[in-house]
CSV table of C-alpha atoms and ligand atoms in Angstrom, one decimal:
chain,number,residue,atom,x,y,z
A,11,MET,CA,0.0,0.0,0.0
A,12,THR,CA,1.1,3.6,-0.7
A,13,VAL,CA,-0.5,7.0,-0.5
A,14,TRP,CA,-1.2,6.8,-4.3
A,15,ASP,CA,-3.6,3.8,-4.0
A,16,ASP,CA,-6.8,5.8,-4.2
A,17,LEU,CA,-5.7,7.8,-7.2
A,18,VAL,CA,-7.5,5.8,-9.9
A,19,GLY,CA,-6.4,5.6,-13.5
A,20,GLN,CA,-4.0,8.7,-13.3
A,21,ASP,CA,-0.6,7.1,-13.9
A,22,ARG,CA,1.0,10.2,-15.5
A,23,VAL,CA,-0.1,12.6,-12.7
A,24,ARG,CA,1.0,10.1,-10.1
A,25,GLU,CA,4.5,9.8,-11.6
A,26,GLN,CA,4.9,13.6,-11.7
A,27,LEU,CA,3.7,14.0,-8.1
A,28,ALA,CA,5.9,11.1,-6.8
A,29,ALA,CA,9.0,12.8,-8.5
A,30,ALA,CA,8.1,16.1,-7.0
A,31,ALA,CA,7.7,14.5,-3.5
A,32,LYS,CA,11.1,12.9,-3.9
A,33,ASP,CA,12.7,16.3,-4.8
A,34,ALA,CA,10.8,18.0,-2.0
A,35,ASP,CA,12.2,15.4,0.4
A,36,ALA,CA,15.8,16.1,-0.8
A,37,LEU,CA,15.1,19.8,-0.5
A,38,VAL,CA,14.1,19.5,3.2
A,39,THR,CA,17.1,17.3,3.9
A,40,ALA,CA,19.6,19.5,2.1
A,41,VAL,CA,18.3,22.6,3.8
A,42,SER,CA,18.5,21.1,7.3
A,43,ALA,CA,22.0,19.8,6.5
A,44,ARG,CA,22.9,23.2,5.0
A,45,GLU,CA,23.8,21.7,1.7
A,46,PRO,CA,23.3,23.7,-1.5
A,47,VAL,CA,19.9,23.0,-3.1
A,48,GLU,CA,19.9,21.3,-6.4
A,49,GLN,CA,18.7,23.3,-9.4
A,50,GLY,CA,15.9,22.2,-11.6
A,51,SER,CA,13.8,20.7,-8.8
A,52,LYS,CA,10.5,19.1,-9.7
A,53,MET,CA,9.0,20.6,-6.5
A,54,THR,CA,7.3,23.9,-6.4
A,55,HIS,CA,5.1,25.9,-4.1
A,56,ALA,CA,1.8,26.2,-6.0
A,57,TRP,CA,0.0,23.5,-7.8
A,58,LEU,CA,-3.2,23.5,-9.8
A,59,PHE,CA,-5.1,20.2,-10.3
A,60,THR,CA,-7.8,20.2,-13.0
A,61,GLY,CA,-10.0,17.5,-14.3
A,62,PRO,CA,-13.7,16.6,-14.7
A,63,PRO,CA,-15.8,16.2,-11.5
A,64,GLY,CA,-15.1,12.8,-10.0
A,65,SER,CA,-11.7,12.3,-11.7
A,66,GLY,CA,-9.9,12.6,-8.3
A,67,ARG,CA,-8.5,16.1,-8.2
A,68,SER,CA,-8.7,16.3,-4.4
A,69,THR,CA,-7.6,12.7,-4.0
A,70,ALA,CA,-4.5,13.5,-6.0
A,71,ALA,CA,-3.8,16.6,-3.9
A,72,ARG,CA,-4.3,14.7,-0.6
A,73,ALA,CA,-2.0,11.9,-1.7
A,74,PHE,CA,0.7,14.4,-2.7
A,75,ALA,CA,0.2,16.2,0.7
A,76,ALA,CA,0.7,12.8,2.4
A,77,ALA,CA,3.9,12.1,0.4
A,78,LEU,CA,5.3,15.5,1.4
A,79,GLN,CA,4.7,14.7,5.0
A,80,CYS,CA,6.1,11.1,4.8
A,81,THR,CA,8.6,10.3,7.5
A,82,SER,CA,9.3,6.7,6.6
A,83,PRO,CA,12.9,5.7,7.3
A,84,ASP,CA,12.9,4.0,3.9
A,85,ARG,CA,13.3,7.3,2.2
A,86,ALA,CA,16.9,7.5,3.4
A,87,LEU,CA,17.6,4.2,1.6
A,88,GLY,CA,16.4,5.6,-1.7
A,89,GLY,CA,12.7,4.6,-1.3
A,90,GLU,CA,10.0,7.0,-2.5
A,91,PRO,CA,8.2,9.2,0.0
A,92,GLY,CA,4.6,8.3,0.4
A,93,CYS,CA,4.8,4.9,2.1
A,94,GLY,CA,1.2,5.1,3.3
A,95,PHE,CA,2.1,3.6,6.7
A,96,CYS,CA,4.1,6.2,8.7
A,97,ASP,CA,2.5,8.7,10.9
A,98,GLY,CA,3.0,11.6,8.4
A,99,CYS,CA,1.3,9.7,5.6
A,100,HIS,CA,-1.4,8.2,7.7
A,101,THR,CA,-2.6,11.4,9.5
A,102,SER,CA,-2.4,13.3,6.2
A,103,LEU,CA,-4.7,10.8,4.5
A,104,ILE,CA,-7.3,10.7,7.2
A,105,GLY,CA,-7.3,14.4,7.7
A,106,THR,CA,-5.8,14.9,11.1
A,107,HIS,CA,-2.2,16.1,10.2
A,108,ALA,CA,-1.6,19.5,11.9
A,109,ASP,CA,0.1,20.8,8.8
A,110,VAL,CA,-2.3,19.7,6.1
A,111,GLN,CA,-5.4,21.8,5.8
A,112,VAL,CA,-8.1,20.9,3.3
A,113,ILE,CA,-10.5,23.7,2.4
A,114,ARG,CA,-13.8,22.4,1.2
A,115,THR,CA,-16.7,24.7,0.8
A,116,ASP,CA,-20.4,23.9,0.8
A,117,LEU,CA,-21.2,27.5,-0.3
A,118,LEU,CA,-21.4,28.8,-3.8
A,119,SER,CA,-18.3,31.0,-3.3
A,120,ILE,CA,-15.2,31.5,-1.2
A,121,GLY,CA,-15.0,35.0,0.1
A,122,VAL,CA,-12.3,37.5,1.0
A,123,LYS,CA,-12.5,37.0,4.7
A,124,GLU,CA,-12.0,33.2,4.7
A,125,THR,CA,-9.2,33.6,2.2
A,126,ARG,CA,-7.4,36.2,4.4
A,127,ASP,CA,-7.5,33.7,7.3
A,128,LEU,CA,-6.0,31.0,5.1
A,129,VAL,CA,-3.3,33.3,3.8
A,130,ARG,CA,-2.4,34.2,7.4
A,131,ARG,CA,-2.0,30.6,8.2
A,132,ALA,CA,0.1,30.0,5.1
A,133,GLN,CA,2.7,32.4,6.5
A,134,LEU,CA,3.4,30.0,9.4
A,135,SER,CA,6.2,27.4,9.4
A,136,PRO,CA,5.0,23.8,9.6
A,137,ALA,CA,4.1,22.9,13.2
A,138,VAL,CA,5.2,19.3,13.2
A,139,GLY,CA,5.5,18.2,9.6
A,140,ARG,CA,8.0,18.9,6.8
A,141,TRP,CA,5.7,21.2,4.8
A,142,GLN,CA,2.7,23.4,5.5
A,143,VAL,CA,0.1,22.2,2.9
A,144,ILE,CA,-3.1,23.9,2.0
A,145,VAL,CA,-5.5,22.1,-0.3
A,146,MET,CA,-8.3,24.1,-1.7
A,147,GLU,CA,-10.8,21.8,-3.3
A,148,ASP,CA,-13.0,24.4,-5.0
A,149,ALA,CA,-10.6,27.1,-6.2
A,150,ASP,CA,-13.1,27.8,-9.0
A,151,ARG,CA,-15.4,29.2,-6.3
A,152,LEU,CA,-13.0,32.0,-5.2
A,153,THR,CA,-14.6,35.4,-5.7
A,154,GLU,CA,-12.4,37.9,-7.6
A,155,GLY,CA,-11.6,39.7,-4.4
A,156,ALA,CA,-10.6,36.5,-2.7
A,157,GLY,CA,-8.5,35.5,-5.7
A,158,ASN,CA,-6.6,38.7,-5.4
A,159,VAL,CA,-5.9,38.0,-1.7
A,160,LEU,CA,-4.7,34.5,-2.6
A,161,LEU,CA,-2.6,35.8,-5.4
A,162,LYS,CA,-0.3,37.6,-3.1
A,163,ALA,CA,0.3,34.4,-1.0
A,164,VAL,CA,0.9,32.3,-4.1
A,165,GLU,CA,3.4,34.8,-5.5
A,166,GLU,CA,5.5,35.1,-2.3
A,167,PRO,CA,5.0,31.9,-0.4
A,168,ALA,CA,6.7,31.1,2.9
A,169,PRO,CA,9.6,28.7,2.3
A,170,ARG,CA,7.8,25.6,3.5
A,171,THR,CA,4.3,26.4,2.3
A,172,VAL,CA,2.6,24.5,-0.5
A,173,TRP,CA,-0.7,25.5,-2.1
A,174,MET,CA,-2.7,22.9,-3.9
A,175,LEU,CA,-5.7,24.3,-5.8
A,176,CYS,CA,-8.3,22.1,-7.4
A,177,ALA,CA,-10.8,23.2,-10.1
A,178,PRO,CA,-12.7,21.6,-13.0
A,179,SER,CA,-10.7,23.4,-15.7
A,180,LEU,CA,-8.1,26.0,-16.2
A,181,GLU,CA,-10.7,28.5,-17.4
A,182,ASP,CA,-12.4,28.3,-13.9
A,183,VAL,CA,-9.4,29.8,-12.2
A,184,LEU,CA,-8.3,33.5,-12.4
A,185,PRO,CA,-5.6,33.8,-15.0
A,186,THR,CA,-3.2,35.6,-12.6
A,187,ILE,CA,-3.4,32.7,-10.2
A,188,ARG,CA,-3.1,29.9,-12.7
A,189,SER,CA,-0.1,31.4,-14.3
A,190,ARG,CA,1.7,31.0,-11.0
A,191,CYS,CA,0.8,27.4,-10.5
A,192,ARG,CA,2.2,24.2,-11.9
A,193,HIS,CA,-0.7,22.6,-13.7
A,194,LEU,CA,-1.6,18.9,-13.7
A,195,THR,CA,-4.6,17.6,-15.7
A,196,LEU,CA,-6.5,14.5,-14.6
A,197,GLY,CA,-8.6,12.6,-17.1
A,198,THR,CA,-11.8,10.7,-16.6
A,199,PRO,CA,-10.7,7.3,-15.1
A,200,PRO,CA,-11.6,4.2,-17.0
A,201,VAL,CA,-14.8,2.4,-15.9
A,202,GLU,CA,-12.8,-0.7,-15.1
A,203,ALA,CA,-10.4,1.1,-12.9
A,204,VAL,CA,-13.3,2.7,-10.9
A,205,ALA,CA,-15.0,-0.7,-10.5
A,206,ASP,CA,-11.8,-2.1,-9.3
A,207,VAL,CA,-11.3,0.4,-6.6
A,208,LEU,CA,-14.9,0.0,-5.3
A,209,ILE,CA,-14.2,-3.8,-5.0
A,210,ARG,CA,-10.8,-3.5,-3.5
A,211,ARG,CA,-11.3,-0.6,-1.1
A,212,ASP,CA,-15.0,-0.5,-0.3
A,213,GLY,CA,-15.6,-4.2,-0.4
A,214,VAL,CA,-18.5,-3.8,-2.9
A,215,ASP,CA,-19.5,-7.0,-4.7
A,216,PRO,CA,-18.1,-7.1,-8.3
A,217,GLU,CA,-21.4,-7.0,-10.1
A,218,ARG,CA,-22.7,-4.0,-8.3
A,219,ALA,CA,-19.3,-2.3,-8.5
A,220,HIS,CA,-19.3,-2.6,-12.3
A,221,SER,CA,-22.9,-1.5,-12.7
A,222,ALA,CA,-22.2,1.6,-10.5
A,223,ALA,CA,-19.0,2.5,-12.3
A,224,ARG,CA,-20.7,2.1,-15.7
A,225,ALA,CA,-23.7,4.1,-14.7
A,226,THR,CA,-21.6,7.1,-13.5
A,227,GLN,CA,-19.1,6.9,-16.4
A,228,GLY,CA,-15.9,7.2,-14.4
A,229,HIS,CA,-17.0,9.5,-11.6
A,230,ILE,CA,-15.5,7.9,-8.6
A,231,GLY,CA,-17.5,9.7,-5.8
A,232,ARG,CA,-20.8,9.2,-7.5
A,233,ALA,CA,-20.0,5.6,-8.3
A,234,ARG,CA,-19.1,4.9,-4.7
A,235,ARG,CA,-22.3,6.5,-3.4
A,236,LEU,CA,-24.4,4.6,-5.9
A,237,ALA,CA,-22.7,1.3,-4.9
A,238,THR,CA,-23.0,1.8,-1.2
A,239,ASP,CA,-26.0,4.0,-0.5
A,240,GLU,CA,-29.5,2.6,-0.9
A,241,ARG,CA,-31.0,6.1,-1.0
A,242,ALA,CA,-28.8,7.2,-3.9
A,243,ARG,CA,-29.9,4.2,-5.8
A,244,ALA,CA,-33.6,4.9,-5.2
A,245,ARG,CA,-33.0,8.5,-6.2
A,246,ARG,CA,-31.4,7.5,-9.5
A,247,ALA,CA,-34.1,5.0,-10.3
A,248,ALA,CA,-36.7,7.8,-9.8
A,249,VAL,CA,-34.9,10.2,-12.1
A,250,LEU,CA,-34.5,7.6,-14.8
A,251,LYS,CA,-38.3,7.0,-14.8
A,252,VAL,CA,-38.9,10.7,-15.7
A,253,PRO,CA,-38.6,10.0,-19.5
A,254,LEU,CA,-41.4,7.5,-19.3
A,255,ARG,CA,-43.6,9.9,-17.3
A,256,VAL,CA,-43.7,12.9,-19.6
A,257,ALA,CA,-46.4,11.7,-21.9
A,258,ASP,CA,-48.8,14.6,-21.1
A,259,VAL,CA,-48.8,18.0,-19.5
A,260,GLY,CA,-50.0,16.6,-16.1
A,261,GLY,CA,-47.2,14.1,-16.0
A,262,CYS,CA,-44.6,16.7,-16.9
A,263,LEU,CA,-45.7,19.1,-14.2
A,264,LYS,CA,-45.8,16.3,-11.6
A,265,ALA,CA,-42.4,15.0,-12.6
A,266,ALA,CA,-40.9,18.5,-12.3
A,267,GLN,CA,-42.5,19.0,-8.9
A,268,GLU,CA,-41.0,15.7,-7.7
A,269,LEU,CA,-37.6,16.6,-8.9
A,270,ILE,CA,-37.7,19.9,-7.0
A,271,ASP,CA,-39.2,18.2,-3.9
A,272,THR,CA,-36.4,15.7,-3.8
A,273,ALA,CA,-33.7,18.4,-4.0
A,274,THR,CA,-35.5,20.4,-1.3
A,275,ASP,CA,-35.5,17.3,0.9
A,276,ASP,CA,-31.8,16.9,0.4
A,277,ALA,CA,-31.2,20.4,1.4
A,278,LYS,CA,-33.4,20.0,4.4
A,279,GLN,CA,-31.8,16.8,5.5
A,280,MET,CA,-28.4,18.5,5.2
A,281,ALA,CA,-29.6,21.5,7.3
A,282,ASP,CA,-31.1,19.2,10.0
A,283,GLU,CA,-27.8,17.4,10.3
A,284,VAL,CA,-25.5,20.4,10.4
A,285,ASP,CA,-27.3,23.7,11.1
A,286,VAL,CA,-28.7,23.0,14.6
A,287,LYS,CA,-25.4,21.9,16.0
A,288,GLU,CA,-23.6,24.8,14.3
A,289,THR,CA,-26.0,27.3,15.7
A,290,GLU,CA,-25.8,25.9,19.3
A,291,ASP,CA,-22.0,25.9,19.0
A,292,LEU,CA,-21.8,29.5,18.0
A,293,LYS,CA,-24.3,30.5,20.7
A,294,ALA,CA,-22.1,28.8,23.3
A,295,ALA,CA,-19.0,30.4,21.9
A,296,LEU,CA,-20.6,33.8,22.1
A,297,GLY,CA,-21.5,33.3,25.7
A,298,GLY,CA,-25.2,32.6,25.3
A,299,VAL,CA,-27.2,30.3,27.5
A,300,ALA,CA,-29.4,27.6,25.9
A,301,GLY,CA,-32.9,29.0,25.5
A,302,GLY,CA,-31.9,32.4,27.0
A,303,ARG,CA,-31.2,35.8,25.4
A,304,MET,CA,-28.0,36.3,23.6
A,305,PRO,CA,-25.5,38.8,25.0
A,306,ARG,CA,-25.3,42.3,23.5
A,307,GLY,CA,-23.3,42.7,20.3
A,308,THR,CA,-23.6,39.1,19.2
A,309,ALA,CA,-26.5,39.6,16.7
A,310,GLY,CA,-24.1,40.3,13.8
A,311,ALA,CA,-22.3,37.0,14.2
A,312,MET,CA,-25.6,35.1,14.5
A,313,LYS,CA,-26.9,36.8,11.4
A,314,GLU,CA,-23.7,35.9,9.5
A,315,LEU,CA,-24.2,32.3,10.4
A,316,GLU,CA,-27.8,32.3,9.3
A,317,ASP,CA,-26.9,33.8,6.0
A,318,LYS,CA,-24.2,31.2,5.5
A,319,GLN,CA,-26.7,28.4,6.3
A,320,LYS,CA,-29.2,29.9,3.9
A,321,ARG,CA,-26.5,30.0,1.1
A,322,ARG,CA,-25.5,26.4,1.9
A,323,LYS,CA,-29.1,25.3,1.6
A,324,THR,CA,-29.4,26.8,-1.9
A,325,ARG,CA,-26.2,25.2,-2.9
A,326,THR,CA,-27.2,21.7,-1.7
A,327,GLN,CA,-30.5,22.0,-3.5
A,328,ARG,CA,-28.7,23.1,-6.7
A,329,ASP,CA,-26.2,20.2,-6.4
A,330,SER,CA,-29.0,17.7,-6.0
A,331,LEU,CA,-30.8,19.0,-9.0
A,332,ASP,CA,-27.6,19.1,-11.0
A,333,LEU,CA,-27.0,15.4,-10.3
A,334,ALA,CA,-30.6,14.6,-11.5
A,335,LEU,CA,-29.9,16.6,-14.7
A,336,THR,CA,-26.6,14.7,-15.3
A,337,GLU,CA,-28.4,11.4,-14.9
A,338,LEU,CA,-31.1,12.5,-17.4
A,339,THR,CA,-28.5,13.6,-19.9
A,340,GLY,CA,-26.8,10.2,-19.5
A,341,PHE,CA,-30.2,8.5,-20.2
A,342,TYR,CA,-30.8,10.3,-23.4
A,343,ARG,CA,-27.2,9.9,-24.5
A,344,ASP,CA,-27.8,6.2,-24.3
A,345,VAL,CA,-31.1,6.5,-26.2
A,346,LEU,CA,-29.3,8.4,-28.9
A,347,ALA,CA,-26.5,5.7,-29.1
A,348,LEU,CA,-29.2,3.0,-29.5
A,349,GLN,CA,-31.0,5.0,-32.2
A,350,LEU,CA,-27.8,5.6,-34.1
A,351,GLY,CA,-26.6,2.0,-33.6
A,352,SER,CA,-23.4,3.5,-32.1
A,353,ARG,CA,-20.9,1.1,-30.6
A,354,ILE,CA,-20.2,3.2,-27.5
A,355,ALA,CA,-21.0,1.4,-24.3
A,356,ILE,CA,-24.4,2.0,-22.8
A,357,ALA,CA,-24.1,3.6,-19.3
A,358,ASN,CA,-27.5,2.8,-17.9
A,359,VAL,CA,-27.8,-0.9,-18.8
A,360,ASP,CA,-29.9,-1.5,-15.7
A,361,VAL,CA,-32.8,0.4,-17.3
A,362,GLN,CA,-32.3,-1.1,-20.8
A,363,ASP,CA,-36.1,-1.7,-21.2
A,364,SER,CA,-36.8,2.0,-20.7
A,365,LEU,CA,-34.0,2.9,-23.0
A,366,ASP,CA,-35.4,0.6,-25.7
A,367,ARG,CA,-38.9,1.9,-25.3
A,368,ILE,CA,-37.9,5.5,-25.7
A,369,ALA,CA,-35.4,4.7,-28.5
A,370,GLU,CA,-38.1,2.9,-30.5
A,371,SER,CA,-40.8,5.5,-30.0
A,372,SER,CA,-38.8,8.6,-31.0
A,373,THR,CA,-36.3,9.8,-33.5
A,374,PRO,CA,-32.6,10.9,-33.1
A,375,ALA,CA,-33.7,14.5,-33.8
A,376,GLN,CA,-36.2,14.3,-30.9
A,377,THR,CA,-33.5,12.8,-28.6
A,378,LEU,CA,-31.1,15.6,-29.5
A,379,ARG,CA,-33.8,18.2,-28.7
A,380,ARG,CA,-34.4,16.5,-25.3
A,381,ILE,CA,-30.7,16.6,-24.5
A,382,GLU,CA,-30.7,20.3,-25.4
A,383,ALA,CA,-33.7,20.8,-23.1
A,384,VAL,CA,-31.8,19.3,-20.1
A,385,ILE,CA,-28.8,21.5,-20.9
A,386,ALA,CA,-31.0,24.6,-21.2
A,387,CYS,CA,-32.5,23.8,-17.8
A,388,ARG,CA,-29.0,23.8,-16.2
A,389,GLN,CA,-28.2,27.1,-18.0
A,390,ALA,CA,-31.4,28.7,-16.7
A,391,MET,CA,-30.5,27.7,-13.2
A,392,ASP,CA,-27.0,29.2,-13.6
A,393,ARG,CA,-28.8,32.4,-14.5
A,394,ASN,CA,-30.8,32.1,-11.3
A,395,VAL,CA,-34.2,31.3,-12.9
A,396,ALA,CA,-36.4,29.9,-10.2
A,397,PRO,CA,-35.7,26.1,-10.1
A,398,LEU,CA,-39.3,25.0,-10.5
A,399,LEU,CA,-39.8,27.1,-13.6
A,400,ALA,CA,-36.6,25.9,-15.2
A,401,VAL,CA,-37.4,22.2,-14.4
A,402,GLU,CA,-41.0,22.5,-15.6
A,403,ALA,CA,-39.8,24.1,-18.9
A,404,MET,CA,-37.5,21.1,-19.3
A,405,THR,CA,-40.0,18.4,-18.6
A,406,MET,CA,-42.5,20.0,-20.9
A,407,SER,CA,-39.8,20.0,-23.7
A,408,LEU,CA,-39.2,16.3,-23.0
A,409,ARG,CA,-42.7,15.4,-24.2
A,410,SER,CA,-43.2,13.6,-27.5
A,411,GLY,CA,-44.2,15.5,-30.6
B,529,LIG,ZN1,5.1,7.7,4.9
């Protein structure tokens, strides 16, 4: 086992990171021994990981972080850092290493204030480890102001600080920032490789692992959820029935309402799990008594938390709808493949009957129009059209005729 085991189907990226970790290790050793540092090091202070959702951007960053913190004695014997066993590797991978901070946001954007806090932290020397590592999972969500704050830190990093930014594509990151990062691109991992990791790591039975990997087309996180979460399977099954239910206006409106209700339920469940505790924690921190009045001057902080929770709710609902739209697109893509007799692998083999029915009762031109309707729905939501309106417009366009 090594730190790279969870990085699925990304051999080239893995090689580059392993080489950088080796040079980083030599760098730390040389500096502490006061030897001259070798030129042309493969290590650098700012990295940008891009790749489609589910390709393993943050997994790659975490594995790299672990390799940088590796303290295995084998390294001195020429072994590669990233053993996966030592304390440095292990705590980095499970998220408890004092010098590895992973920034994940459940909001639509990362603001100036949070970024300032991070930048301040990045100025510090590592507390116990060899490097101070900051992994930002959603660098595409930095506001422009936050990006400018970050830029300064990336331009003039502290000697032992490493930034690892993750984003879907280069275009999602401010040009000034991306030009200062070393860029690594992850591809969509092969279905076989995803199934393999589900079997090996999550103990999923092979048939279910293959079906989940195929259905999600190389998206590791979604494949895992589908293979291990009954609720996710029920959810997908409901979404894939939508194409059969849009025969008349009543069916269209009903299907739209259900898609929205499901997304709202997701947001509510998330809120129930997190918000209550978060609110109680903040109240306690501000010196409030359970059930009592809050001390003077704390209203602002409470309001700030409420706003944050509201934004998170919106985001969770959006993500849930987004997933449903992705699944619908996949369904019609399969229909189109059947209609055109294409040899590409069908993703949703478990609903082959429905695919056949729709493929036989419509034309490729209709299928293309339906795919466009799903894409238009996503675009409408990006423009902040009310979700129910956007989804209703979509289901109406999915009707035959
Ligand atoms: Zn190690």
